[in-house]
Coordinates of C-alpha atoms and ligand atoms in Angstrom, one line a residue:
Q25 CA 8.3 -15.6 7.7
F26 CA 5.2 -17.9 7.6
P27 CA 5.8 -20.6 5.0
F28 CA 2.5 -22.2 6.1
G29 CA 0.4 -19.0 6.5
R30 CA -0.7 -17.4 9.7
R31 CA -3.9 -16.6 11.5
L32 CA -3.2 -13.3 13.2
P33 CA -3.7 -10.3 11.0
C34 CA -0.7 -8.1 10.0
D35 CA -0.4 -4.5 9.1
I36 CA 1.7 -5.1 6.0
Y37 CA 1.9 -8.3 3.9
W38 CA 4.9 -8.7 1.7
H39 CA 4.1 -11.2 -1.0
G40 CA 6.8 -12.7 -3.2
V41 CA 5.3 -12.8 -6.7
S42 CA 1.7 -11.9 -6.9
F43 CA -1.5 -11.2 -4.9
H44 CA -2.7 -14.6 -4.2
D45 CA -4.1 -14.8 -0.7
S46 CA -7.9 -14.6 -0.4
N47 CA -7.8 -14.9 3.4
I48 CA -6.5 -11.4 4.1
F49 CA -9.2 -9.0 5.4
S50 CA -7.3 -6.0 6.6
G51 CA -3.9 -4.3 6.4
Q52 CA -1.9 -3.6 3.2
V53 CA -0.6 -6.0 0.6
N54 CA 2.4 -5.2 -1.5
K55 CA 0.8 -6.5 -4.7
F56 CA -2.3 -5.7 -6.7
P57 CA -4.5 -8.5 -8.0
G58 CA -3.9 -9.0 -11.7
M59 CA -0.8 -6.8 -12.0
M60 CA 1.4 -9.6 -13.4
E61 CA -1.2 -10.2 -16.2
T62 CA -1.7 -6.5 -16.8
V63 CA 1.9 -5.8 -17.5
R64 CA 2.7 -8.8 -19.6
K65 CA 4.1 -7.8 -23.0
I66 CA 1.0 -8.5 -25.0
T67 CA -1.4 -7.0 -22.5
L68 CA 0.7 -3.9 -22.0
S69 CA 0.9 -3.5 -25.8
R70 CA -2.9 -3.7 -26.2
A71 CA -3.5 -1.2 -23.4
M72 CA -1.0 1.2 -25.0
R73 CA -2.6 0.7 -28.4
T74 CA -6.0 1.6 -27.1
M75 CA -4.5 4.8 -25.6
Q76 CA -2.6 5.5 -28.9
D77 CA -5.9 5.1 -30.8
L78 CA -7.5 7.7 -28.6
F79 CA -4.5 10.1 -28.0
P80 CA -1.8 9.4 -30.6
L81 CA 0.4 12.3 -29.7
E82 CA 0.3 11.9 -26.0
Y83 CA 1.2 8.2 -26.2
N84 CA 3.9 8.4 -28.8
F85 CA 6.5 7.4 -26.2
Y86 CA 5.6 3.8 -26.8
P87 CA 7.2 2.2 -29.9
R88 CA 4.8 1.1 -32.7
S89 CA 4.0 -2.5 -31.8
W90 CA 2.1 -5.5 -33.3
I91 CA 0.8 -8.6 -31.5
L92 CA 1.8 -11.9 -33.1
P93 CA 0.5 -14.2 -34.5
E94 CA -2.9 -12.5 -34.8
E95 CA -1.6 -9.2 -36.3
L96 CA 1.0 -10.7 -38.6
P97 CA -0.9 -9.7 -41.7
L98 CA -1.4 -6.2 -40.3
F99 CA 2.3 -5.9 -39.5
V100 CA 3.3 -6.9 -43.0
A101 CA 0.8 -4.6 -44.6
E102 CA 1.6 -1.6 -42.4
V103 CA 5.3 -1.9 -42.9
R104 CA 4.9 -2.3 -46.7
M105 CA 2.7 0.8 -46.7
M106 CA 5.2 2.9 -44.7
K107 CA 8.1 1.7 -46.9
D108 CA 6.2 2.7 -50.0
S109 CA 5.4 6.1 -48.7
N110 CA 9.0 6.6 -47.5
P111 CA 11.5 4.5 -49.5
S112 CA 14.5 5.8 -47.4
W113 CA 13.0 4.3 -44.2
K114 CA 15.1 1.3 -43.3
P115 CA 13.5 -0.1 -40.1
T116 CA 14.6 -2.7 -37.7
F117 CA 12.2 -4.6 -35.5
I118 CA 12.6 -6.3 -32.2
V119 CA 10.6 -9.5 -31.4
K120 CA 9.8 -10.2 -27.8
P121 CA 8.1 -13.4 -26.7
D122 CA 5.1 -12.8 -24.4
G123 CA 5.8 -13.6 -20.8
G124 CA 9.5 -13.5 -21.4
C125 CA 11.9 -11.5 -19.2
Q126 CA 15.6 -10.8 -18.9
G127 CA 16.0 -10.7 -22.7
D128 CA 14.9 -14.3 -23.0
G129 CA 14.1 -15.3 -26.6
I130 CA 14.4 -11.7 -28.0
Y131 CA 15.8 -11.1 -31.5
L132 CA 16.1 -8.4 -34.1
I133 CA 14.8 -8.6 -37.7
K134 CA 15.0 -6.3 -40.6
D135 CA 12.0 -7.5 -42.5
P136 CA 8.6 -8.9 -41.6
S137 CA 9.2 -11.8 -43.9
D138 CA 12.1 -13.0 -41.8
I139 CA 11.8 -16.8 -41.6
R140 CA 12.5 -16.8 -37.8
L141 CA 9.5 -14.7 -37.2
T142 CA 7.0 -16.9 -39.0
G143 CA 8.5 -20.0 -37.4
S144 CA 8.7 -18.9 -33.8
I145 CA 5.4 -17.1 -33.3
Q146 CA 3.4 -20.3 -34.0
I147 CA 5.0 -21.7 -30.9
R148 CA 5.1 -18.7 -28.7
P149 CA 3.0 -15.5 -29.1
A150 CA 5.1 -12.3 -29.1
V151 CA 5.1 -8.6 -29.5
V152 CA 7.1 -7.2 -32.5
Q153 CA 8.1 -3.6 -32.1
E154 CA 9.9 -0.9 -34.0
Y155 CA 13.5 -0.9 -32.8
I156 CA 14.9 2.4 -31.6
C157 CA 18.0 2.7 -33.8
K158 CA 19.4 5.9 -32.4
P159 CA 19.6 5.6 -28.6
L160 CA 21.5 8.0 -26.4
L161 CA 25.0 6.6 -25.9
V162 CA 27.3 7.1 -22.9
D163 CA 30.9 6.0 -23.3
K164 CA 29.8 4.7 -26.7
M165 CA 27.5 2.2 -25.1
K166 CA 23.7 1.8 -25.2
F167 CA 22.0 1.8 -21.8
D168 CA 18.5 1.8 -20.4
I169 CA 17.0 3.2 -17.2
R170 CA 15.3 1.2 -14.5
L171 CA 13.0 3.5 -12.5
Y172 CA 11.1 2.5 -9.4
V173 CA 7.5 3.6 -9.2
L174 CA 5.2 3.1 -6.2
L175 CA 1.6 2.7 -7.1
K176 CA 0.3 3.5 -3.6
S177 CA -3.4 3.4 -4.3
L178 CA -5.6 2.7 -7.3
E179 CA -8.7 4.5 -6.1
P180 CA -7.9 7.4 -5.6
L181 CA -4.9 7.1 -7.9
E182 CA -1.6 7.8 -6.1
I183 CA 1.7 7.4 -7.8
Y184 CA 5.2 8.1 -6.5
I185 CA 8.5 8.0 -8.5
A186 CA 11.9 7.3 -7.0
K187 CA 14.2 10.2 -7.5
D188 CA 17.0 7.9 -8.5
G189 CA 17.1 4.8 -10.6
L190 CA 19.6 2.4 -12.3
S191 CA 21.3 2.7 -15.7
R192 CA 22.2 -0.6 -17.2
F193 CA 24.8 -0.7 -19.8
C194 CA 25.5 -2.9 -22.8
T195 CA 29.0 -4.3 -22.9
E196 CA 29.9 -3.9 -26.6
P197 CA 30.1 -0.4 -28.3
Y198 CA 26.9 0.4 -30.1
Q199 CA 26.5 0.4 -33.8
E200 CA 23.2 1.0 -35.6
P201 CA 21.7 -2.3 -36.6
T202 CA 22.9 -4.0 -39.8
L203 CA 22.3 -7.5 -41.0
K204 CA 25.8 -8.3 -39.8
N205 CA 25.4 -7.1 -36.2
L206 CA 21.7 -7.9 -35.5
H207 CA 22.6 -11.0 -33.5
Q208 CA 25.1 -9.2 -31.2
V209 CA 23.1 -9.1 -27.9
F210 CA 25.8 -7.4 -25.9
M211 CA 25.6 -4.5 -28.4
H212 CA 21.8 -4.2 -28.6
L213 CA 20.2 -5.6 -25.4
T214 CA 20.9 -3.8 -22.1
N215 CA 19.7 -6.6 -19.8
Y216 CA 21.9 -7.1 -16.8
S217 CA 21.2 -10.8 -16.9
L218 CA 22.7 -11.1 -20.4
N219 CA 25.6 -8.6 -20.2
I220 CA 26.8 -10.1 -16.9
H221 CA 28.0 -13.1 -19.1
S222 CA 30.1 -10.8 -21.3
G223 CA 33.8 -10.7 -20.6
N224 CA 33.5 -6.9 -20.6
F225 CA 31.1 -6.5 -17.8
I226 CA 32.4 -4.2 -15.1
H227 CA 31.0 -4.5 -11.6
S228 CA 30.9 -1.0 -10.2
D229 CA 32.2 -0.1 -6.8
S230 CA 31.1 3.5 -7.3
V231 CA 27.8 4.8 -8.6
N232 CA 29.1 6.5 -11.8
T233 CA 31.3 3.9 -13.4
G234 CA 31.0 0.4 -14.7
S235 CA 28.1 -1.5 -16.4
K236 CA 25.5 -0.6 -13.8
R237 CA 25.3 3.0 -12.6
T238 CA 22.9 5.3 -10.8
F239 CA 20.6 7.3 -13.2
S240 CA 21.5 10.4 -11.3
S241 CA 25.2 10.0 -12.3
I242 CA 24.1 10.0 -16.0
L243 CA 22.0 13.1 -15.4
C244 CA 25.0 14.8 -13.8
R245 CA 27.0 14.1 -16.9
L246 CA 24.2 15.2 -19.2
S247 CA 23.7 18.3 -17.2
S248 CA 27.4 19.2 -17.3
R249 CA 27.1 18.9 -21.1
G250 CA 24.3 21.4 -21.1
A251 CA 21.4 19.0 -21.6
D252 CA 17.9 20.1 -20.3
V253 CA 17.7 17.7 -17.5
K254 CA 14.6 19.4 -16.0
K255 CA 12.7 18.8 -19.2
L256 CA 13.9 15.2 -19.3
W257 CA 12.6 14.5 -15.8
S258 CA 9.3 16.1 -16.6
D259 CA 9.0 13.9 -19.8
I260 CA 9.8 10.8 -17.7
I261 CA 7.1 11.8 -15.1
S262 CA 4.5 12.2 -17.7
L263 CA 5.5 8.9 -19.4
V264 CA 5.0 7.1 -16.0
I265 CA 1.7 8.8 -15.3
K266 CA 0.3 8.1 -18.8
T267 CA 1.4 4.5 -18.6
I268 CA -0.3 3.9 -15.3
I269 CA -3.4 5.6 -16.6
A270 CA -3.3 3.0 -19.5
L271 CA -3.1 0.2 -16.9
T272 CA -5.7 1.3 -14.4
P273 CA -8.9 0.1 -16.2
E274 CA -7.7 -3.5 -16.3
L275 CA -6.4 -3.3 -12.7
K276 CA -9.7 -2.0 -11.5
V277 CA -11.5 -5.0 -13.1
Y278 CA -9.2 -7.4 -11.3
Y279 CA -9.4 -5.5 -8.1
Q280 CA -13.2 -5.6 -7.8
S281 CA -13.1 -9.3 -8.6
D282 CA -10.6 -10.1 -5.9
I283 CA -11.5 -7.5 -3.3
P284 CA -15.2 -6.6 -3.9
A285 CA -16.3 -3.1 -2.7
G286 CA -18.2 -3.2 0.6
K287 CA -16.5 -6.3 1.9
P288 CA -13.6 -6.3 4.4
G289 CA -10.4 -6.7 2.5
P290 CA -6.8 -5.3 2.4
T291 CA -5.7 -2.3 0.5
C292 CA -2.9 -2.8 -2.0
F293 CA 0.3 -1.0 -3.1
Q294 CA 3.0 -2.1 -5.4
I295 CA 6.6 -1.2 -6.4
L296 CA 6.9 -1.4 -10.2
G297 CA 10.0 -1.3 -12.3
F298 CA 9.8 0.9 -15.4
D299 CA 12.3 0.2 -18.2
I300 CA 13.0 3.3 -20.2
L301 CA 15.3 4.0 -23.1
L302 CA 16.5 7.5 -24.0
M303 CA 16.7 8.4 -27.6
K304 CA 19.6 10.5 -28.9
N305 CA 17.4 13.6 -28.7
L306 CA 16.7 12.7 -25.0
K307 CA 13.1 11.6 -25.6
P308 CA 12.3 8.8 -23.2
V309 CA 10.7 5.7 -24.7
L310 CA 8.9 3.0 -22.6
L311 CA 10.2 -0.5 -23.1
E312 CA 8.3 -2.3 -20.4
V313 CA 6.8 -2.4 -17.0
N314 CA 8.0 -5.0 -14.5
A315 CA 5.6 -6.2 -11.8
N316 CA 8.4 -7.9 -9.8
P317 CA 11.5 -5.8 -10.2
S318 CA 14.5 -7.4 -8.7
M319 CA 15.4 -5.9 -5.3
R320 CA 18.7 -7.7 -5.0
I321 CA 21.4 -5.6 -3.5
E322 CA 24.2 -8.1 -4.0
H323 CA 25.8 -9.6 -7.1
E324 CA 27.6 -12.8 -7.7
Q325 CA 31.4 -12.6 -8.0
E326 CA 33.6 -15.5 -9.3
L327 CA 36.4 -15.8 -6.8
S328 CA 38.2 -18.5 -8.7
P329 CA 37.0 -20.5 -11.7
G330 CA 33.6 -22.0 -10.8
V331 CA 33.6 -20.6 -7.3
F332 CA 31.0 -17.8 -6.8
E333 CA 30.3 -15.6 -3.8
N334 CA 27.6 -13.0 -3.2
V335 CA 29.1 -9.6 -2.6
P336 CA 27.3 -6.3 -1.9
S337 CA 26.6 -4.1 -4.9
P338 CA 26.9 -0.4 -3.8
V339 CA 24.9 0.9 -6.8
D340 CA 21.9 -1.4 -6.2
E341 CA 22.1 -0.6 -2.5
E342 CA 22.1 3.1 -3.1
V343 CA 18.9 3.0 -5.1
K344 CA 16.9 0.0 -3.8
V345 CA 17.3 0.5 0.0
A346 CA 15.8 3.9 -0.3
V347 CA 12.9 2.7 -2.4
I348 CA 11.9 0.0 0.1
R349 CA 12.6 2.1 3.1
D350 CA 10.4 4.9 1.8
T351 CA 7.7 2.6 0.6
L352 CA 7.5 1.3 4.2
R353 CA 7.4 4.9 5.4
L354 CA 4.6 5.8 3.1
V355 CA 2.4 2.8 3.8
D356 CA 3.2 2.7 7.5
P357 CA -0.2 2.3 9.1
Q358 CA 1.0 3.7 12.4
K359 CA 2.2 6.9 10.8
K360 CA -1.1 8.8 11.4
K361 CA -1.5 7.6 14.9
R362 CA 2.0 8.2 16.0
K363 CA 2.4 11.2 18.1
D364 CA 5.6 10.5 20.0
T365 CA 8.8 12.3 19.1
H366 CA 11.4 9.5 19.1
L367 CA 12.4 7.6 16.1
S368 CA 10.9 4.2 16.7
F369 CA 7.8 2.7 15.4
H370 CA 6.2 -0.7 15.7
T371 CA 4.8 -2.4 12.7
Y372 CA 4.0 -6.0 12.1
L373 CA 4.9 -7.4 8.7
L374 CA 4.1 -10.7 7.1
I375 CA 6.7 -11.6 4.5
F376 CA 6.2 -14.4 2.1
P377 CA 9.5 -16.4 1.9
T378 CA 10.1 -16.0 -1.7
Q379 CA 10.9 -12.4 -1.5
L380 CA 12.7 -11.9 1.8
Q381 CA 15.6 -10.6 -0.3
S382 CA 13.7 -7.5 -1.3
L383 CA 12.7 -6.7 2.2
H384 CA 16.2 -7.2 3.4
A385 CA 17.1 -4.4 1.1
G386 CA 14.9 -2.1 3.1
I387 CA 15.9 -3.5 6.4
A388 CA 19.5 -3.3 5.6
G389 CA 19.2 0.4 6.2
M390 CA 17.5 0.0 9.6
K391 CA 19.4 -0.5 12.8
D392 CA 18.2 -2.6 15.7
K393 CA 16.3 -5.6 14.3
Q394 CA 14.3 -7.8 16.6
H395 CA 12.9 -11.2 15.6
K396 CA 10.2 -12.4 18.0
H397 CA 8.3 -15.7 18.1
H398 CA 10.1 -16.9 14.9
S399 CA 8.1 -14.4 13.0
L400 CA 9.2 -11.2 11.5
K401 CA 7.6 -8.9 14.0
L402 CA 10.0 -6.1 13.8
S403 CA 10.5 -3.2 16.1
L404 CA 12.1 -1.0 13.6
K405 CA 14.3 1.9 14.7
L406 CA 14.3 4.0 11.7
K407 CA 17.8 5.2 11.5
F408 CA 19.1 5.1 8.0
Y409 CA 22.6 5.5 6.8
L410 CA 21.7 6.4 3.3
K411 CA 22.1 9.9 2.1
L412 CA 20.5 11.1 -1.1
G413 CA 23.0 12.2 -3.7
S414 CA 23.2 15.8 -4.7
C415 CA 22.9 15.2 -8.4
P416 CA 19.8 16.2 -10.5
S417 CA 16.8 14.2 -9.6
A418 CA 13.1 14.4 -10.1
E419 CA 12.9 16.8 -7.2
A420 CA 15.9 18.9 -8.0
A421 CA 14.7 19.1 -11.6
S422 CA 11.3 20.4 -10.6
E423 CA 12.9 22.9 -8.2
E424 CA 10.6 22.2 -5.3
P425 CA 11.5 22.2 -1.7
P426 CA 12.1 18.6 -0.3
E427 CA 8.9 17.1 0.9
A428 CA 8.9 17.8 4.6
A429 CA 9.1 14.8 6.7
P430 CA 6.7 15.3 9.6
G431 CA 7.4 14.9 13.3
P432 CA 9.5 11.9 14.2
E433 CA 10.7 11.4 10.7
A434 CA 12.3 14.8 10.6
A435 CA 15.7 13.3 11.2
L436 CA 15.4 10.8 8.3
P437 CA 16.6 11.6 4.8
S438 CA 13.8 13.3 2.8
L439 CA 11.7 10.8 0.9
C440 CA 13.3 9.4 -2.2
L441 CA 9.8 8.8 -3.5
K442 CA 8.2 11.9 -5.0
Q443 CA 4.5 12.1 -5.4
V444 CA 3.5 12.8 -9.0
F445 CA -0.2 11.9 -8.8
P446 CA -2.6 13.4 -7.7
K447 CA -0.1 16.2 -7.7
Y448 CA -0.2 16.6 -11.5
A449 CA -3.7 15.1 -11.8
K450 CA -5.2 18.2 -13.5
Q451 CA -3.1 18.0 -16.6
F452 CA -3.7 14.3 -17.1
S453 CA -7.3 13.9 -16.1
Y454 CA -8.6 14.1 -19.7
L455 CA -6.7 10.9 -20.5
R456 CA -8.7 8.9 -18.0
L457 CA -11.4 8.0 -20.5
V458 CA -11.0 4.3 -20.6
D459 CA -11.2 4.3 -16.8
R460 CA -14.7 5.7 -17.2
V461 CA -15.5 3.0 -19.8
A462 CA -14.2 0.4 -17.3
A463 CA -16.4 1.8 -14.6
L464 CA -19.5 1.2 -16.8
F465 CA -18.2 -2.3 -17.5
I466 CA -17.7 -3.1 -13.8
R467 CA -21.2 -1.7 -13.0
F468 CA -22.8 -4.3 -15.3
L469 CA -20.6 -7.2 -14.5
G470 CA -23.3 -8.4 -12.1
V471 CA -21.8 -11.4 -10.4
R472 CA -19.1 -10.6 -7.9
G473 CA -15.8 -12.2 -8.5
T474 CA -16.0 -12.2 -12.3
T475 CA -14.0 -10.3 -14.8
K476 CA -16.2 -10.9 -17.9
L477 CA -19.5 -9.5 -18.9
G478 CA -22.3 -12.0 -20.0
P479 CA -24.8 -11.3 -22.8
T480 CA -27.5 -10.3 -20.3
G481 CA -25.1 -7.8 -18.7
F482 CA -24.3 -6.3 -22.1
R483 CA -28.0 -6.0 -23.0
T484 CA -28.8 -4.4 -19.7
F485 CA -26.0 -1.9 -20.3
I486 CA -27.5 -1.0 -23.7
R487 CA -31.0 -0.8 -22.4
N488 CA -30.2 1.3 -19.3
C489 CA -28.1 3.7 -21.3
K490 CA -30.8 3.8 -24.0
L491 CA -28.4 3.1 -26.8
S492 CA -30.6 1.0 -29.0
N493 CA -33.0 2.5 -31.4
S494 CA -34.6 1.9 -34.8
N495 CA -31.1 1.9 -36.5
F496 CA -29.6 -0.3 -33.8
S497 CA -31.9 -3.0 -32.7
M498 CA -31.4 -5.4 -29.8
A499 CA -30.7 -8.1 -32.4
A500 CA -27.8 -6.0 -33.7
V501 CA -26.7 -5.5 -30.1
D502 CA -26.5 -9.3 -29.7
I503 CA -24.6 -9.7 -32.9
L504 CA -22.1 -7.1 -31.8
Y505 CA -21.6 -8.9 -28.5
I506 CA -21.2 -12.3 -30.1
D507 CA -18.8 -11.1 -32.8
I508 CA -16.4 -9.2 -30.6
T509 CA -16.5 -11.6 -27.7
R510 CA -15.9 -14.6 -30.0
R511 CA -12.9 -12.9 -31.6
W512 CA -11.3 -11.9 -28.2
N513 CA -11.8 -15.3 -26.7
S514 CA -10.3 -17.0 -29.8
M515 CA -7.1 -15.0 -29.2
G516 CA -6.6 -17.3 -26.2
I517 CA -5.7 -14.7 -23.6
D518 CA -7.9 -15.9 -20.8
H519 CA -10.0 -19.0 -21.2
K520 CA -11.0 -19.1 -17.5
D521 CA -14.5 -17.6 -17.9
S522 CA -16.6 -17.2 -21.0
G523 CA -18.0 -13.8 -21.7
M524 CA -16.8 -10.4 -22.7
C525 CA -13.5 -9.2 -21.3
L526 CA -12.8 -5.5 -20.6
Q527 CA -10.8 -5.0 -23.9
A528 CA -13.6 -6.5 -25.9
F529 CA -16.1 -4.2 -24.1
V530 CA -13.8 -1.2 -24.9
E531 CA -13.8 -2.2 -28.5
A532 CA -17.6 -2.6 -28.6
F533 CA -17.9 0.8 -26.8
F534 CA -15.6 2.5 -29.4
C535 CA -17.8 0.9 -32.2
L536 CA -20.9 2.3 -30.6
A537 CA -19.3 5.8 -30.2
Q538 CA -18.2 5.8 -33.8
K539 CA -21.7 4.9 -35.0
K540 CA -23.4 7.5 -32.9
Y541 CA -21.0 10.5 -33.4
K542 CA -19.7 10.1 -36.9
S543 CA -16.8 12.1 -38.3
R544 CA -15.3 13.4 -35.0
P545 CA -12.0 12.4 -33.6
L546 CA -12.2 9.1 -31.7
H547 CA -11.5 10.5 -28.3
E548 CA -14.4 13.0 -28.7
Q549 CA -16.7 10.3 -29.9
V550 CA -15.8 8.1 -26.9
A551 CA -16.0 11.1 -24.4
S552 CA -19.4 12.0 -25.7
L553 CA -20.7 8.5 -25.3
V554 CA -19.3 8.1 -21.8
E555 CA -21.0 11.3 -20.8
L556 CA -24.3 10.2 -22.3
C557 CA -24.1 6.8 -20.5
E558 CA -23.2 8.4 -17.2
C559 CA -26.0 10.9 -17.5
R560 CA -28.6 8.3 -18.4
L561 CA -27.5 6.0 -15.6
A562 CA -27.5 8.9 -13.1
A563 CA -31.1 9.8 -14.2
L564 CA -32.2 6.1 -13.9
H565 CA -30.6 5.9 -10.5
G566 CA -32.4 9.1 -9.4
K567 CA -35.7 7.7 -10.6
R568 CA -35.2 4.5 -8.8
L569 CA -34.4 6.3 -5.6
L570 CA -37.6 8.4 -6.0
W571 CA -39.7 5.2 -6.6
G572 CA -38.0 3.6 -3.6
C573 CA -39.0 6.6 -1.4
G574 CA -42.5 6.7 -2.8
Ligands
ADP14 P1 12.8 -8.3 -21.2 O1 11.6 -8.3 -20.4 O2 13.1 -9.6 -21.8 O3 14.0 -7.6 -20.6 P2 12.5 -5.8 -22.8 O4 11.3 -5.3 -23.5 O5 13.0 -5.1 -21.6 O6 12.4 -7.4 -22.5 O7 13.7 -5.8 -23.9 C1 15.0 -6.3 -23.6 C2 16.0 -5.2 -24.0 O8 16.0 -5.0 -25.4 C3 15.8 -3.9 -23.4 O9 16.5 -3.8 -22.1 C4 16.5 -3.0 -24.4 O10 17.9 -2.9 -24.2 C5 16.2 -3.7 -25.7 N1 15.0 -3.2 -26.3 C6 13.7 -3.6 -26.1 N2 12.8 -2.9 -26.9 C7 13.5 -2.1 -27.7 C8 13.2 -1.2 -28.7 N3 11.9 -1.0 -29.1 N4 14.2 -0.5 -29.2 C9 15.5 -0.6 -28.9 N5 15.9 -1.5 -27.9 C10 14.9 -2.2 -27.3

């Protein structure tokens, strides 16, 4: 632990909250720059909306959402239109303040004209979302799933999903929302942090009872009732991959700004918490992505009134220890070099004090800890007591042999983290369209360290890709730039730099694509324009090389 920083480089840096250290030039950091901002409720909703505009069917796992206050008129108009076309539709909406967590400030409404909505969003921007009224119930209770996902690398994209997760239960039997029960949080919100305060909360001492259980125990139950668990897992895997594909463009912009290509810097990885709700028909729905999922393996217990003690939580331990243990195994820098046959390896870790808890979760499974020089230089003997359960999991469901642990790891449990990307890259690659738009954006950013495109950069992009012509003059290009940039900057997301942010560039790009390739589906228009730009830039680059040689 180095509360005041340290000078010697480490192999792995374990930051508490976010990527924030510009003095790291090597090794691996457990956070991506900009991840916190990218998964905030509003930013996530925007990214999902862009993907829904391009691929509505592929992204229908994310509830219809509107961003408030800017989209309040749109929200009102769309709901009215849907009600007019289907009078039997009696929707409920959930309002979630931006930047909130643990259920903080969340409430349900039946109608866009609800007075609470118009009052609160002036103070705090929020996302309003269609409420899933028919969730799958177990023991009459609503529950959600917390799945751990390791984003091991952004370029190339590498994603792993933990084979087991947590199921967090409500503490009041579920009823579909009515005006009478809308405010009953223990019935509608599955947050552990809320339900723990209900008198009905049951701390589990086994993984398949109580208010927090393993996801595999739920799958066991569903499978014994004849549910198609294999299909469910494959739907969850594609939900995770598609969500990360929606997030990567923004993450790449932050990445090049904090760790510019060609300069020495660390590589990054990150454990994300995916919150997923299952509908009655077993369709998974994405609720949110957490950049800092809790890795606590203890919970508080009230011994006597007002006297609390931390006690181990077997369910958390079962799932989280394996996630951290295997993240360390996957990012272990010595792994490739290690040729010896015994089970020890030597890795230096730098842990920022705020998140010791989460690393303890990983170390809890390791025997023989050594602390040297007051630092956390650990000689870790990888002997784990955890065994993976025999219930259906991502791996069992896909009926593949367990990933073989090479050499010295042979005696360890097989990895609980299953690689899903690039493994399934082929079937998802067509969705990575905004990634290619972001690559164009990054190319014209010009100044290193920035995340916004200036007017000159935008003009150069148009000129180099030869997109202006007699119908679209450079004056019209400037107007497009000013219009879109002004609107995005007035939404007050990021006042740090002036200029065009990635989402504004994406909007401008979609505009250009629609103009150029009229009356085709949006994703075809965008794909055609991306190809055209890439081709013209490649030709220009070739010409420049030729001139350079000449
Ligand atoms: P927070 O970050 O505050 O936990 P979430 O988006 O996870 O916010 O929402 C909190 C809880 O509300 C979820 O755990 C879930 O139980 C419920 N919830 C959220 N969105 C929906 C939705 N669209 N439909 C039904 N329930 C939802």
